[in-house]
Coordinates of C-alpha atoms in Angstrom, one line a residue:
X136 CA -17.3 -11.9 19.3
X137 CA -13.8 -10.7 20.1
X138 CA -11.0 -13.2 19.8
X139 CA -7.7 -12.4 21.5
X140 CA -4.7 -14.6 21.3
X141 CA -1.0 -14.4 20.9
X142 CA 0.4 -13.6 17.4
X143 CA 1.3 -16.6 15.3
X144 CA 5.0 -17.1 14.9
X145 CA 6.5 -16.4 11.5
X146 CA 3.0 -15.4 10.1
X147 CA 2.6 -14.7 6.5
X148 CA 1.3 -11.2 6.0
X149 CA -1.3 -9.9 3.7
X150 CA -0.3 -8.7 0.2
X151 CA -3.0 -6.1 0.5
X152 CA -0.4 -4.1 2.5
X153 CA 1.1 -2.4 -0.5
X154 CA -0.8 0.2 -2.5
X155 CA 0.2 3.0 -4.8
X156 CA 0.3 5.5 -1.9
X157 CA 1.4 3.9 1.3
X158 CA 1.3 0.8 3.4
X159 CA -1.2 -0.2 6.0
X160 CA 0.5 -0.1 9.4
X161 CA -1.1 -3.1 10.9
X162 CA -1.5 -6.5 9.1
X163 CA -4.9 -7.6 8.0
X164 CA -4.2 -11.1 9.4
X165 CA -3.8 -9.5 12.9
X166 CA -7.3 -7.9 12.5
X167 CA -8.9 -11.0 11.2
X168 CA -7.4 -13.9 13.2
X169 CA -7.5 -12.1 16.5
X170 CA -3.8 -11.8 16.9
X171 CA -3.9 -8.3 18.4
X172 CA -3.8 -8.0 22.1
X173 CA -6.2 -5.9 24.2
X174 CA -3.4 -3.3 24.7
X175 CA -3.2 -2.5 21.0
X176 CA -6.5 -0.6 21.1
X177 CA -8.1 -2.5 18.3
X178 CA -10.8 -5.2 18.3
X179 CA -10.2 -8.4 16.4
X180 CA -12.6 -10.6 14.5
X181 CA -12.3 -13.8 12.5
X182 CA -14.6 -13.8 9.4
X183 CA -16.2 -17.1 8.3
X184 CA -15.0 -16.8 4.8
X185 CA -12.4 -14.7 2.9
X186 CA -15.1 -13.9 0.3
X187 CA -18.4 -13.7 2.0
X188 CA -19.8 -11.6 4.9
X189 CA -20.7 -13.0 8.3
X190 CA -24.1 -14.4 9.0
X191 CA -24.2 -12.6 12.3
X192 CA -26.1 -9.4 11.8
X193 CA -23.9 -7.2 14.0
X194 CA -20.7 -8.5 12.5
X195 CA -22.1 -8.1 9.0
X196 CA -22.9 -4.4 9.7
X197 CA -19.3 -3.9 10.8
X198 CA -18.0 -5.6 7.8
X199 CA -20.1 -3.5 5.4
X200 CA -18.8 -0.4 7.2
X201 CA -15.3 -1.6 6.7
X202 CA -15.9 -2.3 3.0
X203 CA -17.3 1.3 2.6
X204 CA -14.2 2.6 4.2
X205 CA -12.0 0.7 1.9
X206 CA -13.9 1.9 -1.1
X207 CA -13.6 5.5 0.1
X208 CA -9.9 5.0 0.6
X209 CA -9.4 3.7 -2.9
X210 CA -11.4 6.7 -4.3
X211 CA -9.3 9.2 -2.3
X212 CA -6.0 7.6 -3.5
X213 CA -7.3 7.7 -7.1
X214 CA -8.2 11.4 -6.7
X215 CA -4.7 12.1 -5.3
X216 CA -3.2 10.3 -8.3
X217 CA -5.4 12.3 -10.7
X218 CA -4.4 15.6 -9.1
X219 CA -0.7 14.7 -9.3
X220 CA -1.2 13.9 -13.0
X221 CA -3.1 17.2 -13.5
X222 CA -0.2 19.2 -12.1
X223 CA 2.5 17.1 -13.7
X224 CA 3.2 19.6 -16.5
X225 CA 3.1 22.7 -14.4
X226 CA 4.6 21.8 -11.0
X227 CA 7.6 19.5 -10.5
X228 CA 6.7 16.1 -9.0
X229 CA 9.1 16.6 -6.1
X230 CA 7.4 19.8 -5.1
X231 CA 4.1 18.0 -5.1
X232 CA 5.5 15.4 -2.8
X233 CA 6.9 18.2 -0.6
X234 CA 3.5 19.8 -0.2
X235 CA 1.9 16.5 0.5
X236 CA 4.5 15.5 3.0
X237 CA 4.3 18.8 5.0
X238 CA 0.5 18.4 5.2
X239 CA 1.0 14.8 6.3
X240 CA 3.5 15.8 9.0
X241 CA 1.3 18.5 10.4
X242 CA -1.8 16.3 10.4
X243 CA 0.2 13.4 12.0
X244 CA 1.5 15.7 14.8
X245 CA -2.0 17.0 15.5
X246 CA -3.3 13.4 15.6
X247 CA -0.5 12.4 18.1
X248 CA -1.4 15.4 20.3
X249 CA -5.1 14.5 20.2
X250 CA -4.7 10.8 21.0
X251 CA -1.7 11.2 23.4
X252 CA 0.7 9.3 21.2
X253 CA 4.5 9.9 21.4
X254 CA 5.4 10.9 17.8
X255 CA 8.9 9.5 18.2
X256 CA 7.7 6.0 18.9
X257 CA 9.3 3.4 21.1
X258 CA 13.1 3.6 21.5
X259 CA 13.8 0.0 20.3
X260 CA 11.9 0.4 17.1
X261 CA 12.9 3.9 16.1
X262 CA 15.6 2.9 13.6
X263 CA 13.3 0.6 11.8
X264 CA 10.5 3.2 11.8
X265 CA 13.0 5.7 10.3
X266 CA 14.1 3.1 7.7
X267 CA 10.5 2.4 6.7
X268 CA 10.0 6.2 6.3
X269 CA 13.0 6.4 4.0
X270 CA 11.9 3.5 1.9
X271 CA 8.3 4.7 1.8
X272 CA 9.3 8.2 0.9
X273 CA 11.5 6.9 -1.9
X274 CA 8.6 4.9 -3.3
X275 CA 6.3 7.9 -3.1
X276 CA 8.7 10.2 -5.0
X277 CA 9.2 7.6 -7.7
X278 CA 5.4 6.9 -8.0
X279 CA 4.6 10.6 -8.3
X280 CA 7.3 11.1 -11.0
X281 CA 6.0 8.2 -12.9
X282 CA 2.5 9.7 -12.8
X283 CA 3.9 12.8 -14.6
X284 CA 5.4 10.8 -17.5
X285 CA 3.1 7.8 -17.9
X286 CA -0.6 7.3 -18.1
X287 CA -2.6 6.8 -14.9
X288 CA -3.4 3.2 -15.9
X289 CA 0.2 2.3 -16.7
X290 CA 1.6 3.7 -13.5
X291 CA -1.1 2.2 -11.3
X292 CA -0.7 -1.3 -12.9
X293 CA 3.1 -1.3 -12.6
X294 CA 2.8 -0.3 -8.9
X295 CA 0.0 -2.8 -8.4
X296 CA 2.4 -5.7 -9.0
X297 CA 4.5 -4.9 -6.0
X298 CA 3.3 -8.1 -4.3
X299 CA 5.5 -10.0 -6.8
X300 CA 8.6 -8.3 -5.3
X301 CA 7.2 -8.8 -1.8
X302 CA 7.0 -12.6 -2.0
X303 CA 10.5 -12.8 -3.4
X304 CA 12.0 -10.5 -0.8
X305 CA 10.1 -12.2 2.0
X306 CA 11.3 -15.6 0.9
X307 CA 14.9 -14.4 1.2
X308 CA 14.7 -12.2 4.3
X309 CA 11.9 -13.6 6.3
X310 CA 12.4 -17.3 5.4
X311 CA 8.8 -17.5 4.0
X312 CA 7.9 -20.1 1.4
X313 CA 7.9 -19.4 -2.3
X314 CA 5.5 -22.0 -3.7
X315 CA 5.2 -23.3 -7.3
X316 CA 1.9 -21.3 -7.5
X317 CA 3.7 -18.1 -6.6
X318 CA 6.3 -18.8 -9.3
X319 CA 3.5 -19.5 -11.9
X320 CA 1.6 -16.4 -11.0
X321 CA 4.8 -14.3 -11.1
X322 CA 5.6 -15.5 -14.6
X323 CA 2.0 -14.7 -15.8
X324 CA 2.1 -11.3 -14.1
X325 CA 5.5 -10.5 -15.8
X326 CA 4.0 -11.3 -19.2
X327 CA 1.1 -9.0 -18.3
X328 CA 3.5 -6.3 -17.4
X329 CA 5.2 -6.6 -20.8
X330 CA 1.8 -6.1 -22.4
X331 CA 1.3 -2.9 -20.5
X332 CA 4.8 -1.6 -21.0
X333 CA 5.0 -2.7 -24.6
X334 CA 8.8 -2.6 -25.1
X335 CA 9.7 -1.6 -28.7
X336 CA 12.0 -4.6 -29.2
X337 CA 9.0 -7.0 -28.8
X338 CA 6.1 -5.0 -30.3
X339 CA 8.1 -3.3 -33.1
X340 CA 6.5 0.1 -32.5
X341 CA 7.5 3.4 -31.1
X342 CA 5.9 4.4 -27.8
X343 CA 5.3 8.0 -26.8
X344 CA 8.3 10.1 -25.8
X345 CA 10.7 7.2 -26.0
X346 CA 13.4 7.7 -23.4
X347 CA 11.1 9.8 -21.1
X348 CA 8.6 6.9 -21.0
X349 CA 11.3 4.4 -20.4
X350 CA 12.7 6.4 -17.5
X351 CA 9.2 6.7 -16.1
X352 CA 8.6 2.9 -16.3
X353 CA 12.0 2.4 -14.6
X354 CA 10.9 4.7 -11.8
X355 CA 7.6 3.0 -11.4
X356 CA 9.2 -0.5 -11.2
X357 CA 11.8 0.7 -8.7
X358 CA 9.0 2.4 -6.7
X359 CA 7.0 -0.9 -6.7
X360 CA 10.1 -2.7 -5.3
X361 CA 10.6 0.0 -2.6
X362 CA 6.9 -0.3 -1.8
X363 CA 7.4 -4.0 -1.2
X364 CA 10.4 -3.2 1.0
X365 CA 8.1 -0.9 3.0
X366 CA 5.9 -3.8 3.6
X367 CA 8.7 -6.1 4.8
X368 CA 9.9 -3.3 7.1
X369 CA 6.4 -3.1 8.6
X370 CA 6.7 -6.8 9.3
X371 CA 9.9 -6.1 11.2
X372 CA 8.5 -3.3 13.3
X373 CA 5.3 -5.2 14.3
X374 CA 2.0 -3.8 15.6
X375 CA 3.2 -2.1 18.7
X376 CA 3.9 1.2 16.9
X377 CA 0.9 3.5 16.5
X378 CA -0.1 4.3 12.9
X379 CA 0.3 8.0 13.6
X380 CA 4.0 7.5 14.4
X381 CA 4.6 6.1 11.0
X382 CA 2.7 9.1 9.5
X383 CA 4.9 11.6 11.3
X384 CA 8.1 9.8 10.4
X385 CA 7.2 9.5 6.7
X386 CA 6.0 13.1 6.5
X387 CA 9.2 14.4 8.1
X388 CA 11.6 12.3 5.9
X389 CA 9.7 13.0 2.7
X390 CA 9.7 16.7 3.5
X391 CA 13.4 16.7 4.1
X392 CA 14.0 14.8 0.8
X393 CA 11.7 17.2 -1.1
X394 CA 13.3 20.3 0.3
X395 CA 16.8 19.0 -0.6
X396 CA 15.8 18.0 -4.1
X397 CA 13.9 21.2 -4.9
X398 CA 16.5 23.5 -3.5
X399 CA 19.8 21.9 -4.5
X400 CA 19.2 19.2 -7.2
X401 CA 17.0 18.4 -10.1
X402 CA 14.0 20.6 -9.9
X403 CA 13.2 24.2 -8.9
X404 CA 10.2 25.3 -6.8
X405 CA 7.3 26.7 -8.9
X406 CA 5.0 29.1 -7.1
X407 CA 1.4 28.4 -8.3
X408 CA -0.5 31.4 -9.7
X409 CA -2.2 33.0 -6.8
X410 CA -5.1 34.1 -9.1
X411 CA -5.9 30.4 -9.7
X412 CA -7.5 29.5 -6.3
X413 CA -8.8 26.1 -7.6
X414 CA -5.3 25.0 -8.4
X415 CA -4.0 26.1 -5.0
X416 CA -6.8 24.3 -3.3
X417 CA -6.2 21.1 -5.3
X418 CA -2.5 21.2 -4.6
X419 CA -3.0 21.7 -0.9
X420 CA -5.7 19.0 -0.7
X421 CA -3.2 16.3 -1.9
X422 CA -1.8 15.8 1.6
X423 CA -5.2 15.9 3.3
X424 CA -6.7 13.4 0.9
X425 CA -3.7 11.1 1.2
X426 CA -3.8 11.3 5.0
X427 CA -7.5 10.5 5.1
X428 CA -7.1 7.7 2.6
X429 CA -4.4 6.1 4.8
X430 CA -6.6 6.3 7.9
X431 CA -9.6 4.9 6.1
X432 CA -7.4 2.1 4.6
X433 CA -6.1 1.0 8.0
X434 CA -9.6 1.2 9.5
X435 CA -11.3 -0.6 6.7
X436 CA -8.9 -3.6 6.7
X437 CA -9.9 -4.5 10.2
X438 CA -13.0 -6.4 9.4
X439 CA -13.3 -6.7 5.6
X440 CA -13.1 -10.3 4.5
X441 CA -9.7 -10.8 2.8
X442 CA -11.0 -11.8 -0.6
X443 CA -13.3 -8.7 -0.8
X444 CA -10.4 -6.5 0.3
X445 CA -8.3 -7.9 -2.5
X446 CA -11.0 -7.1 -5.0
X447 CA -11.4 -3.6 -3.7
X448 CA -7.7 -3.2 -3.9
X449 CA -7.9 -4.3 -7.6
X450 CA -10.4 -1.6 -8.1
X451 CA -7.5 0.9 -8.0
X452 CA -6.7 -0.2 -11.5
X453 CA -10.3 0.3 -12.7
X454 CA -10.4 3.8 -11.1
X455 CA -7.2 4.7 -12.9
X456 CA -8.7 3.6 -16.2
X457 CA -11.8 5.6 -15.6
X458 CA -10.1 8.8 -14.4
X459 CA -7.5 8.6 -17.1
X460 CA -10.1 8.3 -19.8
X461 CA -12.6 10.9 -18.4
X462 CA -10.2 13.5 -17.1
X463 CA -7.1 13.2 -19.4
X464 CA -8.4 11.6 -22.5
X465 CA -6.2 8.5 -22.1
X466 CA -7.5 5.6 -24.2
X467 CA -5.4 2.5 -23.6
X468 CA -4.7 0.1 -26.4
X469 CA -6.0 -3.5 -26.4
X470 CA -2.7 -4.9 -25.1
X471 CA -2.7 -2.5 -22.2
X472 CA -6.2 -3.4 -21.2
X473 CA -5.4 -7.1 -21.6
X474 CA -2.2 -6.9 -19.5
X475 CA -3.9 -4.9 -16.8
X476 CA -6.7 -7.4 -16.5
X477 CA -4.3 -10.3 -16.3
X478 CA -2.2 -8.5 -13.7
X479 CA -5.3 -7.8 -11.6
X480 CA -6.3 -11.5 -11.6
X481 CA -2.8 -12.9 -10.9
X482 CA -2.1 -10.5 -8.1
X483 CA -5.4 -11.3 -6.5
X484 CA -4.6 -15.0 -6.9
X485 CA -1.2 -14.4 -5.2
X486 CA -2.9 -12.6 -2.3
X487 CA -5.5 -15.3 -1.8
X488 CA -2.9 -18.1 -2.1
X489 CA -0.7 -16.3 0.5
X490 CA -3.7 -15.9 2.8
X491 CA -4.5 -19.6 2.6
X492 CA -0.9 -20.5 3.6
X493 CA -1.2 -18.1 6.4
X494 CA -4.4 -19.6 7.7
X495 CA -2.9 -23.1 7.6
X496 CA 0.2 -22.0 9.5
X497 CA -1.8 -20.0 12.1
X498 CA -4.1 -22.9 12.7
X499 CA -1.2 -25.2 13.2
X500 CA 0.4 -22.7 15.7
X501 CA -2.9 -22.4 17.5
X502 CA -3.2 -26.2 17.9
X503 CA 0.4 -26.5 19.1
X504 CA 0.5 -23.9 21.8
X505 CA -1.9 -25.5 24.2
X506 CA 0.2 -28.6 24.1
X507 CA 3.4 -26.6 24.8
X508 CA 1.7 -24.8 27.7
X509 CA 0.6 -28.1 29.1
X510 CA 4.1 -29.5 28.9
X511 CA 5.5 -26.4 30.6
X512 CA 2.9 -26.6 33.4
X513 CA 3.8 -30.3 34.0
X514 CA 7.5 -29.4 34.2
X515 CA 6.8 -26.6 36.7

């Protein structure tokens, strides 16, 4: 059953929107509460529970398909992170972002051509789309650099806590509530981060590569903040802008940043050895895998129950642990595993708490609107 209604005012968006690679370009609440209009080109559906699948056979099949897409998306993003980590000691991180962005730009333009989408977007929203691309590109550069200096698990966990920044920013810029539960979960998550980062002043031990690790942690934290800003900007833009437009803008801006940095600033371009075809293939596949991962992510969020989507998103941390241990011999200490586990549970709790608040506000808005329309009709 398709539900179509007007978007709730001042709705609280999903914290699922931030990941280590990019941000979904439509909110999961819009998919799941039927707030998208028929002109948006997407079908909406309200699940019966944020944790369980629908009892309707047809709806359940669609939800299972969406879950598979989300799992595939998480796997693709984990593969991209592993490839970046693999090339970290050979190719500068900014060059890796440049290759990824050029591929993303080309694929985005091809997609716009196929689906008849104006790659420039609507005139009124272009400045915000561009701003989102700048913020998103900055987060991506910082994330990739952090991958080259930290372990896969450390970088993923630090980026995973971006919803903490999101709820703080949203409370100040979007006038959204910051509850006592949010504050409690934020404190617990901060403690979990300390267990992962393990500052020498608290743990009385020297971590690997001292200043290099500290700078990588700083980049990851700033990148997480910028990722949260990306999400807030998507809220400002709304759902009228096609996903491929965001892909094109982000690819163009990141390509410009990458060229400038590689040619004039910190890092020089390194040409991969043409005899090593596997390395060239892996480097070129980063953009393709990231583009496919973003498409699967946006598609998978449409019908997946929110709680299950939160758990799948938390699976990014598990994949980072497995890939780091299997591919790079990274064996986290007890405190790192403990902090990562606590961070996963607290961020999931924040996501679910925000979703419950959103449902309450959306239900109140839905009940209020028929009364407002009735009063308007009586006045007319």
